[in-house]
mmCIF file of C-alpha atoms in Angstrom:
data_model
loop_
_atom_site.group_PDB
_atom_site.id
_atom_site.type_symbol
_atom_site.label_atom_id
_atom_site.label_comp_id
_atom_site.label_asym_id
_atom_site.label_seq_id
_atom_site.Cartn_x
_atom_site.Cartn_y
_atom_site.Cartn_z
ATOM 1 C CA UNK A 441 15.161 -3.982 -18.541
ATOM 2 C CA UNK A 442 14.042 -6.046 -21.381
ATOM 3 C CA UNK A 443 10.560 -5.015 -21.475
ATOM 4 C CA UNK A 444 9.961 -6.948 -24.788
ATOM 5 C CA UNK A 445 11.192 -9.890 -23.910
ATOM 6 C CA UNK A 446 9.797 -10.292 -20.432
ATOM 7 C CA UNK A 447 6.237 -9.129 -21.791
ATOM 8 C CA UNK A 448 6.307 -12.285 -24.389
ATOM 9 C CA UNK A 449 7.444 -14.470 -21.578
ATOM 10 C CA UNK A 450 4.572 -13.976 -19.119
ATOM 11 C CA UNK A 451 2.505 -13.236 -21.998
ATOM 12 C CA UNK A 452 3.496 -16.999 -23.311
ATOM 13 C CA UNK A 453 2.832 -18.517 -19.620
ATOM 14 C CA UNK A 454 -0.596 -16.694 -19.116
ATOM 15 C CA UNK A 455 -2.265 -17.575 -22.312
ATOM 16 C CA UNK A 456 -1.338 -21.188 -21.519
ATOM 17 C CA UNK A 457 -2.746 -21.396 -18.468
ATOM 18 C CA UNK A 458 -5.834 -19.485 -20.082
ATOM 19 C CA UNK A 459 -6.092 -21.687 -22.990
ATOM 20 C CA UNK A 460 -6.128 -24.843 -19.804
ATOM 21 C CA UNK A 461 -8.396 -22.977 -18.356
ATOM 22 C CA UNK A 462 -6.823 -23.729 -15.277
ATOM 23 C CA UNK A 463 -7.350 -22.406 -12.193
ATOM 24 C CA UNK A 464 -4.340 -20.363 -10.796
ATOM 25 C CA UNK A 465 -1.863 -22.646 -8.579
ATOM 26 C CA UNK A 466 1.390 -22.588 -7.047
ATOM 27 C CA UNK A 467 2.586 -24.262 -10.479
ATOM 28 C CA UNK A 468 1.790 -20.871 -12.649
ATOM 29 C CA UNK A 469 3.367 -19.148 -9.714
ATOM 30 C CA UNK A 470 6.996 -21.103 -9.780
ATOM 31 C CA UNK A 471 6.861 -21.013 -13.370
ATOM 32 C CA UNK A 472 6.268 -17.450 -13.655
ATOM 33 C CA UNK A 473 9.623 -16.346 -10.944
ATOM 34 C CA UNK A 474 11.559 -18.872 -12.873
ATOM 35 C CA UNK A 475 10.841 -17.095 -16.376
ATOM 36 C CA UNK A 476 11.049 -13.815 -15.370
ATOM 37 C CA UNK A 477 14.082 -14.488 -13.266
ATOM 38 C CA UNK A 478 15.768 -16.116 -16.083
ATOM 39 C CA UNK A 479 14.798 -13.719 -18.541
ATOM 40 C CA UNK A 480 16.204 -10.762 -15.938
ATOM 41 C CA UNK A 481 19.552 -12.640 -15.164
ATOM 42 C CA UNK A 482 18.693 -12.494 -11.333
ATOM 43 C CA UNK A 483 19.275 -15.480 -9.919
ATOM 44 C CA UNK A 484 21.815 -14.706 -7.520
ATOM 45 C CA UNK A 485 18.812 -12.374 -5.932
ATOM 46 C CA UNK A 486 15.966 -14.007 -6.001
ATOM 47 C CA UNK A 487 15.957 -17.740 -3.875
ATOM 48 C CA UNK A 488 13.365 -19.537 -6.402
ATOM 49 C CA UNK A 489 13.186 -22.725 -3.985
ATOM 50 C CA UNK A 490 11.382 -20.824 -1.880
ATOM 51 C CA UNK A 491 8.584 -20.447 -5.276
ATOM 52 C CA UNK A 492 6.950 -17.355 -4.030
ATOM 53 C CA UNK A 493 5.995 -19.104 -0.288
ATOM 54 C CA UNK A 494 2.021 -18.247 1.147
ATOM 55 C CA UNK A 495 2.933 -15.171 3.706
ATOM 56 C CA UNK A 496 -0.346 -13.914 5.797
ATOM 57 C CA UNK A 497 0.497 -10.372 5.925
ATOM 58 C CA UNK A 498 0.988 -8.195 3.428
ATOM 59 C CA UNK A 499 -0.151 -8.567 -0.221
ATOM 60 C CA UNK A 500 3.862 -8.887 -1.492
ATOM 61 C CA UNK A 501 7.101 -8.420 -0.189
ATOM 62 C CA UNK A 502 10.613 -9.137 -1.263
ATOM 63 C CA UNK A 503 13.413 -9.663 1.446
ATOM 64 C CA UNK A 504 16.557 -8.064 0.436
ATOM 65 C CA UNK A 505 18.393 -10.375 2.664
ATOM 66 C CA UNK A 506 16.367 -13.387 2.640
ATOM 67 C CA UNK A 507 16.149 -13.063 -1.444
ATOM 68 C CA UNK A 508 12.861 -14.250 -1.402
ATOM 69 C CA UNK A 509 9.435 -13.016 -2.279
ATOM 70 C CA UNK A 510 6.241 -13.937 -0.319
ATOM 71 C CA UNK A 511 2.702 -13.090 -1.570
ATOM 72 C CA UNK A 512 -0.571 -13.955 -0.148
ATOM 73 C CA UNK A 513 -3.281 -15.622 -2.474
ATOM 74 C CA UNK A 514 -5.648 -15.598 -0.048
ATOM 75 C CA UNK A 515 -5.384 -11.254 -0.572
ATOM 76 C CA UNK A 516 -4.620 -11.616 -4.116
ATOM 77 C CA UNK A 517 -8.235 -13.760 -4.995
ATOM 78 C CA UNK A 518 -10.193 -11.273 -3.120
ATOM 79 C CA UNK A 519 -8.577 -8.144 -4.539
ATOM 80 C CA UNK A 520 -9.618 -9.965 -8.381
ATOM 81 C CA UNK A 521 -12.623 -10.880 -7.380
ATOM 82 C CA UNK A 522 -13.459 -7.192 -6.668
ATOM 83 C CA UNK A 523 -11.745 -5.696 -9.867
ATOM 84 C CA UNK A 524 -13.126 -8.739 -12.152
ATOM 85 C CA UNK A 525 -16.605 -7.532 -10.656
ATOM 86 C CA UNK A 526 -16.211 -3.880 -10.691
ATOM 87 C CA UNK A 527 -15.076 -3.864 -14.668
ATOM 88 C CA UNK A 528 -16.949 -7.000 -15.717
ATOM 89 C CA UNK A 529 -14.123 -8.775 -16.485
ATOM 90 C CA UNK A 530 -13.400 -12.402 -16.956
ATOM 91 C CA UNK A 531 -12.255 -13.888 -13.836
ATOM 92 C CA UNK A 532 -9.869 -16.131 -14.854
ATOM 93 C CA UNK A 533 -7.898 -13.254 -16.817
ATOM 94 C CA UNK A 534 -7.888 -11.153 -13.888
ATOM 95 C CA UNK A 535 -6.557 -13.715 -11.445
ATOM 96 C CA UNK A 536 -3.420 -14.257 -13.651
ATOM 97 C CA UNK A 537 -3.050 -10.446 -14.372
ATOM 98 C CA UNK A 538 -3.194 -9.621 -10.895
ATOM 99 C CA UNK A 539 -1.154 -12.238 -9.407
ATOM 100 C CA UNK A 540 1.887 -11.616 -12.187
ATOM 101 C CA UNK A 541 1.527 -7.885 -11.585
ATOM 102 C CA UNK A 542 2.208 -8.442 -7.671
ATOM 103 C CA UNK A 543 5.003 -11.139 -8.473
ATOM 104 C CA UNK A 544 6.534 -8.721 -10.835
ATOM 105 C CA UNK A 545 6.475 -5.693 -8.512
ATOM 106 C CA UNK A 546 8.360 -7.895 -6.097
ATOM 107 C CA UNK A 547 10.888 -9.591 -8.838
ATOM 108 C CA UNK A 548 11.419 -5.639 -9.876
ATOM 109 C CA UNK A 549 12.599 -4.738 -6.484
ATOM 110 C CA UNK A 550 15.122 -7.538 -6.607
ATOM 111 C CA UNK A 551 15.987 -5.875 -9.872
ATOM 112 C CA UNK A 552 16.716 -2.576 -8.678
ATOM 113 C CA UNK A 553 18.846 -4.179 -5.609
ATOM 114 C CA UNK A 554 21.076 -5.585 -8.315
ATOM 115 C CA UNK A 555 21.130 -1.851 -9.890
ATOM 116 C CA UNK A 556 21.892 -0.017 -6.784
ATOM 117 C CA UNK A 557 24.635 -2.242 -5.751
ATOM 118 C CA UNK A 558 26.095 -2.197 -9.072
ATOM 119 C CA UNK A 559 28.960 0.210 -10.231
ATOM 120 C CA UNK A 560 26.519 2.075 -12.638
ATOM 121 C CA UNK A 561 25.966 6.160 -12.576
ATOM 122 C CA UNK A 562 23.202 6.950 -14.613
ATOM 123 C CA UNK A 563 20.508 8.841 -12.208
ATOM 124 C CA UNK A 564 17.624 6.098 -11.787
ATOM 125 C CA UNK A 565 20.869 3.599 -10.249
ATOM 126 C CA UNK A 566 21.756 7.124 -8.166
ATOM 127 C CA UNK A 567 18.448 7.016 -6.934
ATOM 128 C CA UNK A 568 18.041 3.876 -6.161
ATOM 129 C CA UNK A 569 21.638 3.679 -4.175
ATOM 130 C CA UNK A 570 20.375 6.564 -2.162
ATOM 131 C CA UNK A 571 16.912 5.072 -1.385
ATOM 132 C CA UNK A 572 18.488 1.855 -0.357
ATOM 133 C CA UNK A 573 21.760 2.791 1.434
ATOM 134 C CA UNK A 574 20.651 1.185 4.520
ATOM 135 C CA UNK A 575 19.602 -1.864 3.409
ATOM 136 C CA UNK A 576 22.751 -2.299 1.195
ATOM 137 C CA UNK A 577 24.716 -2.034 4.054
ATOM 138 C CA UNK A 578 22.630 -4.606 6.189
ATOM 139 C CA UNK A 579 23.097 -6.928 3.433
ATOM 140 C CA UNK A 580 26.818 -6.696 3.218
ATOM 141 C CA UNK A 581 28.907 -7.925 6.296
ATOM 142 C CA UNK A 582 31.976 -5.603 5.281
ATOM 143 C CA UNK A 583 30.067 -2.815 4.858
ATOM 144 C CA UNK A 584 27.902 -3.093 8.097
ATOM 145 C CA UNK A 585 31.064 -4.108 9.830
ATOM 146 C CA UNK A 586 32.899 -0.995 8.262
ATOM 147 C CA UNK A 587 29.245 1.331 9.822
ATOM 148 C CA UNK A 588 29.973 0.336 13.152
ATOM 149 C CA UNK A 589 33.651 -0.136 13.542
ATOM 150 C CA UNK A 590 32.796 3.718 12.877
ATOM 151 C CA UNK A 591 30.966 3.888 15.712
ATOM 152 C CA UNK A 592 27.770 4.797 14.319
ATOM 153 C CA UNK A 593 24.140 3.345 16.058
ATOM 154 C CA UNK A 594 22.902 0.597 14.662
ATOM 155 C CA UNK A 595 19.570 1.752 16.002
ATOM 156 C CA UNK A 596 19.813 4.021 12.928
ATOM 157 C CA UNK A 597 18.876 1.395 10.955
ATOM 158 C CA UNK A 598 15.537 1.003 12.806
ATOM 159 C CA UNK A 599 15.033 4.866 12.398
ATOM 160 C CA UNK A 600 15.292 4.700 8.728
ATOM 161 C CA UNK A 601 12.870 1.810 8.445
ATOM 162 C CA UNK A 602 10.554 4.206 9.835
ATOM 163 C CA UNK A 603 10.881 6.432 7.468
ATOM 164 C CA UNK A 604 9.763 4.297 4.564
ATOM 165 C CA UNK A 605 7.120 3.279 6.451
ATOM 166 C CA UNK A 606 6.273 6.703 6.864
ATOM 167 C CA UNK A 607 6.660 8.132 3.770
ATOM 168 C CA UNK A 608 5.481 4.940 1.672
ATOM 169 C CA UNK A 609 3.986 6.454 -0.723
ATOM 170 C CA UNK A 610 6.457 8.707 -1.937
ATOM 171 C CA UNK A 611 9.268 5.900 -1.930
ATOM 172 C CA UNK A 612 11.115 6.017 -5.261
ATOM 173 C CA UNK A 613 11.525 2.079 -5.300
ATOM 174 C CA UNK A 614 8.159 1.497 -5.159
ATOM 175 C CA UNK A 615 7.002 4.201 -7.438
ATOM 176 C CA UNK A 616 9.397 2.299 -9.865
ATOM 177 C CA UNK A 617 8.348 -1.079 -9.273
ATOM 178 C CA UNK A 618 4.439 -0.203 -9.853
ATOM 179 C CA UNK A 619 5.119 1.777 -12.827
ATOM 180 C CA UNK A 620 6.800 -1.214 -14.399
ATOM 181 C CA UNK A 621 4.618 -3.918 -13.418
ATOM 182 C CA UNK A 622 1.858 -1.890 -14.430
ATOM 183 C CA UNK A 623 3.578 -1.238 -17.815
ATOM 184 C CA UNK A 624 4.575 -4.295 -18.296
ATOM 185 C CA UNK A 625 0.960 -5.491 -17.678
ATOM 186 C CA UNK A 626 -0.587 -3.048 -20.110
ATOM 187 C CA UNK A 627 1.728 -4.464 -23.021
ATOM 188 C CA UNK A 628 0.661 -8.276 -22.323
ATOM 189 C CA UNK A 629 -3.039 -7.365 -22.303
ATOM 190 C CA UNK A 630 -2.046 -5.811 -25.535
ATOM 191 C CA UNK A 631 -0.420 -9.109 -26.600
ATOM 192 C CA UNK A 632 -3.574 -10.885 -25.225
ATOM 193 C CA UNK A 633 -6.087 -9.383 -27.263
ATOM 194 C CA UNK A 634 -8.964 -9.698 -25.193
ATOM 195 C CA UNK A 635 -11.921 -7.922 -25.373
ATOM 196 C CA UNK A 636 -11.375 -6.161 -22.058
ATOM 197 C CA UNK A 637 -11.522 -2.077 -22.905
ATOM 198 C CA UNK A 638 -12.641 -1.445 -19.279
ATOM 199 C CA UNK A 639 -9.792 -3.885 -17.962
ATOM 200 C CA UNK A 640 -7.209 -2.099 -19.809
ATOM 201 C CA UNK A 641 -8.306 1.425 -19.238
ATOM 202 C CA UNK A 642 -8.086 0.493 -15.102
ATOM 203 C CA UNK A 643 -4.668 -0.748 -15.909
ATOM 204 C CA UNK A 644 -3.652 2.454 -17.477
ATOM 205 C CA UNK A 645 -5.492 4.598 -14.816
ATOM 206 C CA UNK A 646 -3.543 2.738 -12.269
ATOM 207 C CA UNK A 647 0.078 3.563 -14.282
ATOM 208 C CA UNK A 648 -0.764 7.167 -14.281
ATOM 209 C CA UNK A 649 -2.244 6.783 -10.609
ATOM 210 C CA UNK A 650 1.408 5.392 -9.735
ATOM 211 C CA UNK A 651 3.729 8.312 -11.970
ATOM 212 C CA UNK A 652 1.261 10.944 -9.795
ATOM 213 C CA UNK A 653 2.125 9.411 -6.303
ATOM 214 C CA UNK A 654 3.330 12.205 -4.134
ATOM 215 C CA UNK A 655 2.759 14.836 -6.216
ATOM 216 C CA UNK A 656 -0.549 15.808 -4.492
ATOM 217 C CA UNK A 657 1.961 16.471 -1.513
ATOM 218 C CA UNK A 658 4.997 17.529 -2.925
ATOM 219 C CA UNK A 659 6.644 18.544 -7.182
ATOM 220 C CA UNK A 660 9.599 16.613 -6.252
ATOM 221 C CA UNK A 661 8.508 13.537 -4.300
ATOM 222 C CA UNK A 662 12.029 11.559 -4.226
ATOM 223 C CA UNK A 663 13.789 14.759 -3.072
ATOM 224 C CA UNK A 664 11.513 14.638 -0.108
ATOM 225 C CA UNK A 665 11.685 11.034 0.507
ATOM 226 C CA UNK A 666 15.671 11.045 0.234
ATOM 227 C CA UNK A 667 16.238 14.604 2.479
ATOM 228 C CA UNK A 668 13.816 12.537 5.122
ATOM 229 C CA UNK A 669 16.488 9.493 4.723
ATOM 230 C CA UNK A 670 19.419 12.093 4.976
ATOM 231 C CA UNK A 671 20.868 10.006 1.794
ATOM 232 C CA UNK A 672 19.993 13.351 -0.760
ATOM 233 C CA UNK A 673 24.099 13.978 -0.871
ATOM 234 C CA UNK A 674 24.166 10.929 -3.406
ATOM 235 C CA UNK A 675 22.498 13.109 -6.262
ATOM 236 C CA UNK A 676 23.884 16.633 -7.248
ATOM 237 C CA UNK A 677 21.297 18.994 -7.098
ATOM 238 C CA UNK A 678 20.767 19.267 -10.367
ATOM 239 C CA UNK A 679 20.137 15.974 -10.772
ATOM 240 C CA UNK A 680 17.732 15.650 -7.756
ATOM 241 C CA UNK A 681 15.592 18.578 -9.489
ATOM 242 C CA UNK A 682 15.636 16.414 -13.025
ATOM 243 C CA UNK A 683 17.407 18.986 -14.886
ATOM 244 C CA UNK A 684 17.352 18.222 -18.821
ATOM 245 C CA UNK A 685 15.006 15.834 -18.080
ATOM 246 C CA UNK A 686 11.916 14.633 -20.476
ATOM 247 C CA UNK A 687 9.137 14.977 -18.043
ATOM 248 C CA UNK A 688 7.675 11.205 -18.695
ATOM 249 C CA UNK A 689 11.243 10.252 -17.216
ATOM 250 C CA UNK A 690 10.824 12.676 -14.629
ATOM 251 C CA UNK A 691 7.218 11.637 -13.278
ATOM 252 C CA UNK A 692 8.433 7.929 -13.204
ATOM 253 C CA UNK A 693 11.776 8.983 -11.095
ATOM 254 C CA UNK A 694 9.488 11.249 -8.379
ATOM 255 C CA UNK A 695 11.353 14.441 -9.861
ATOM 256 C CA UNK A 696 10.775 17.879 -9.792
ATOM 257 C CA UNK A 697 7.762 19.008 -12.032
ATOM 258 C CA UNK A 698 5.421 21.976 -12.671
ATOM 259 C CA UNK A 699 2.443 23.160 -10.864
ATOM 260 C CA UNK A 700 1.003 23.327 -14.804
ATOM 261 C CA UNK A 701 2.663 19.661 -15.038
ATOM 262 C CA UNK A 702 1.039 18.209 -12.581
ATOM 263 C CA UNK A 703 -2.756 19.477 -13.215
ATOM 264 C CA UNK A 704 -2.492 18.574 -16.793
ATOM 265 C CA UNK A 705 -1.265 15.048 -15.905
ATOM 266 C CA UNK A 706 -3.944 14.906 -13.041
ATOM 267 C CA UNK A 707 -6.666 16.239 -15.641
ATOM 268 C CA UNK A 708 -5.743 13.006 -17.975
ATOM 269 C CA UNK A 709 -5.801 10.696 -14.976
ATOM 270 C CA UNK A 710 -9.382 11.867 -13.954
ATOM 271 C CA UNK A 711 -10.462 11.448 -17.718
ATOM 272 C CA UNK A 712 -9.418 7.909 -17.922
ATOM 273 C CA UNK A 713 -10.851 7.270 -14.791
ATOM 274 C CA UNK A 714 -14.069 8.598 -15.694
ATOM 275 C CA UNK A 715 -14.046 6.237 -19.274
ATOM 276 C CA UNK A 716 -14.978 3.016 -17.825
ATOM 277 C CA UNK A 717 -18.324 2.060 -16.572
ATOM 278 C CA UNK A 718 -18.489 0.707 -13.030
ATOM 279 C CA UNK A 719 -20.626 -1.987 -12.225
#
């Protein structure tokens, strides 16, 4: 992912709307989606004619089959207002940052699907192939027909979706989408050069929180998730353990860390959480 170019595109869009003192609207959402889709070359994976239609269930969702993104602006506004009050931050800025972050999370899912259906063999791609295996089958008529021709029960798709719902907090695609979204928004905040130290610390704290998601339950969240999904065989045992992979990359991918590494990261997160004043 081209973080630098994507950051500049999002920054340019947000700063233009802020300078106009313009309230967040559907035009911003439309422009945001088009900018990001173009920058990441994701046109075949997101139907931009839907313009991130408003949805009334989740705060944000990407549908692999329909290739559309849905968000709930009412929930985003409520969340932004609470955050603005808590951190004593400019409400309009928080509206744009939070909407951008949530939209970006969903666009990253589209990017993940492209990666998972590619011929790449790097470890992140293999993890996504394993984690999204049943979505890939459902979205490819030939793969689905082969699956059914083998006499396999289509009820398995509901069973695997239940695994996702039960273990959502350790699903690698969710960890990656959140950490990528927060990382890019932190870079956007740096470019904005606003007097919003509390907001920057909050986003950094959330970034660390998502790196650590699931590690309070297991020292290898991704391995646990893929074993529950019964797709861990896509990776070698060494890959599942994150052998010879740096700590930051392991936590980003949800692979094995030591108890000492976990405690060190959690201490850093606690330090950040205590460093801004709650209103």
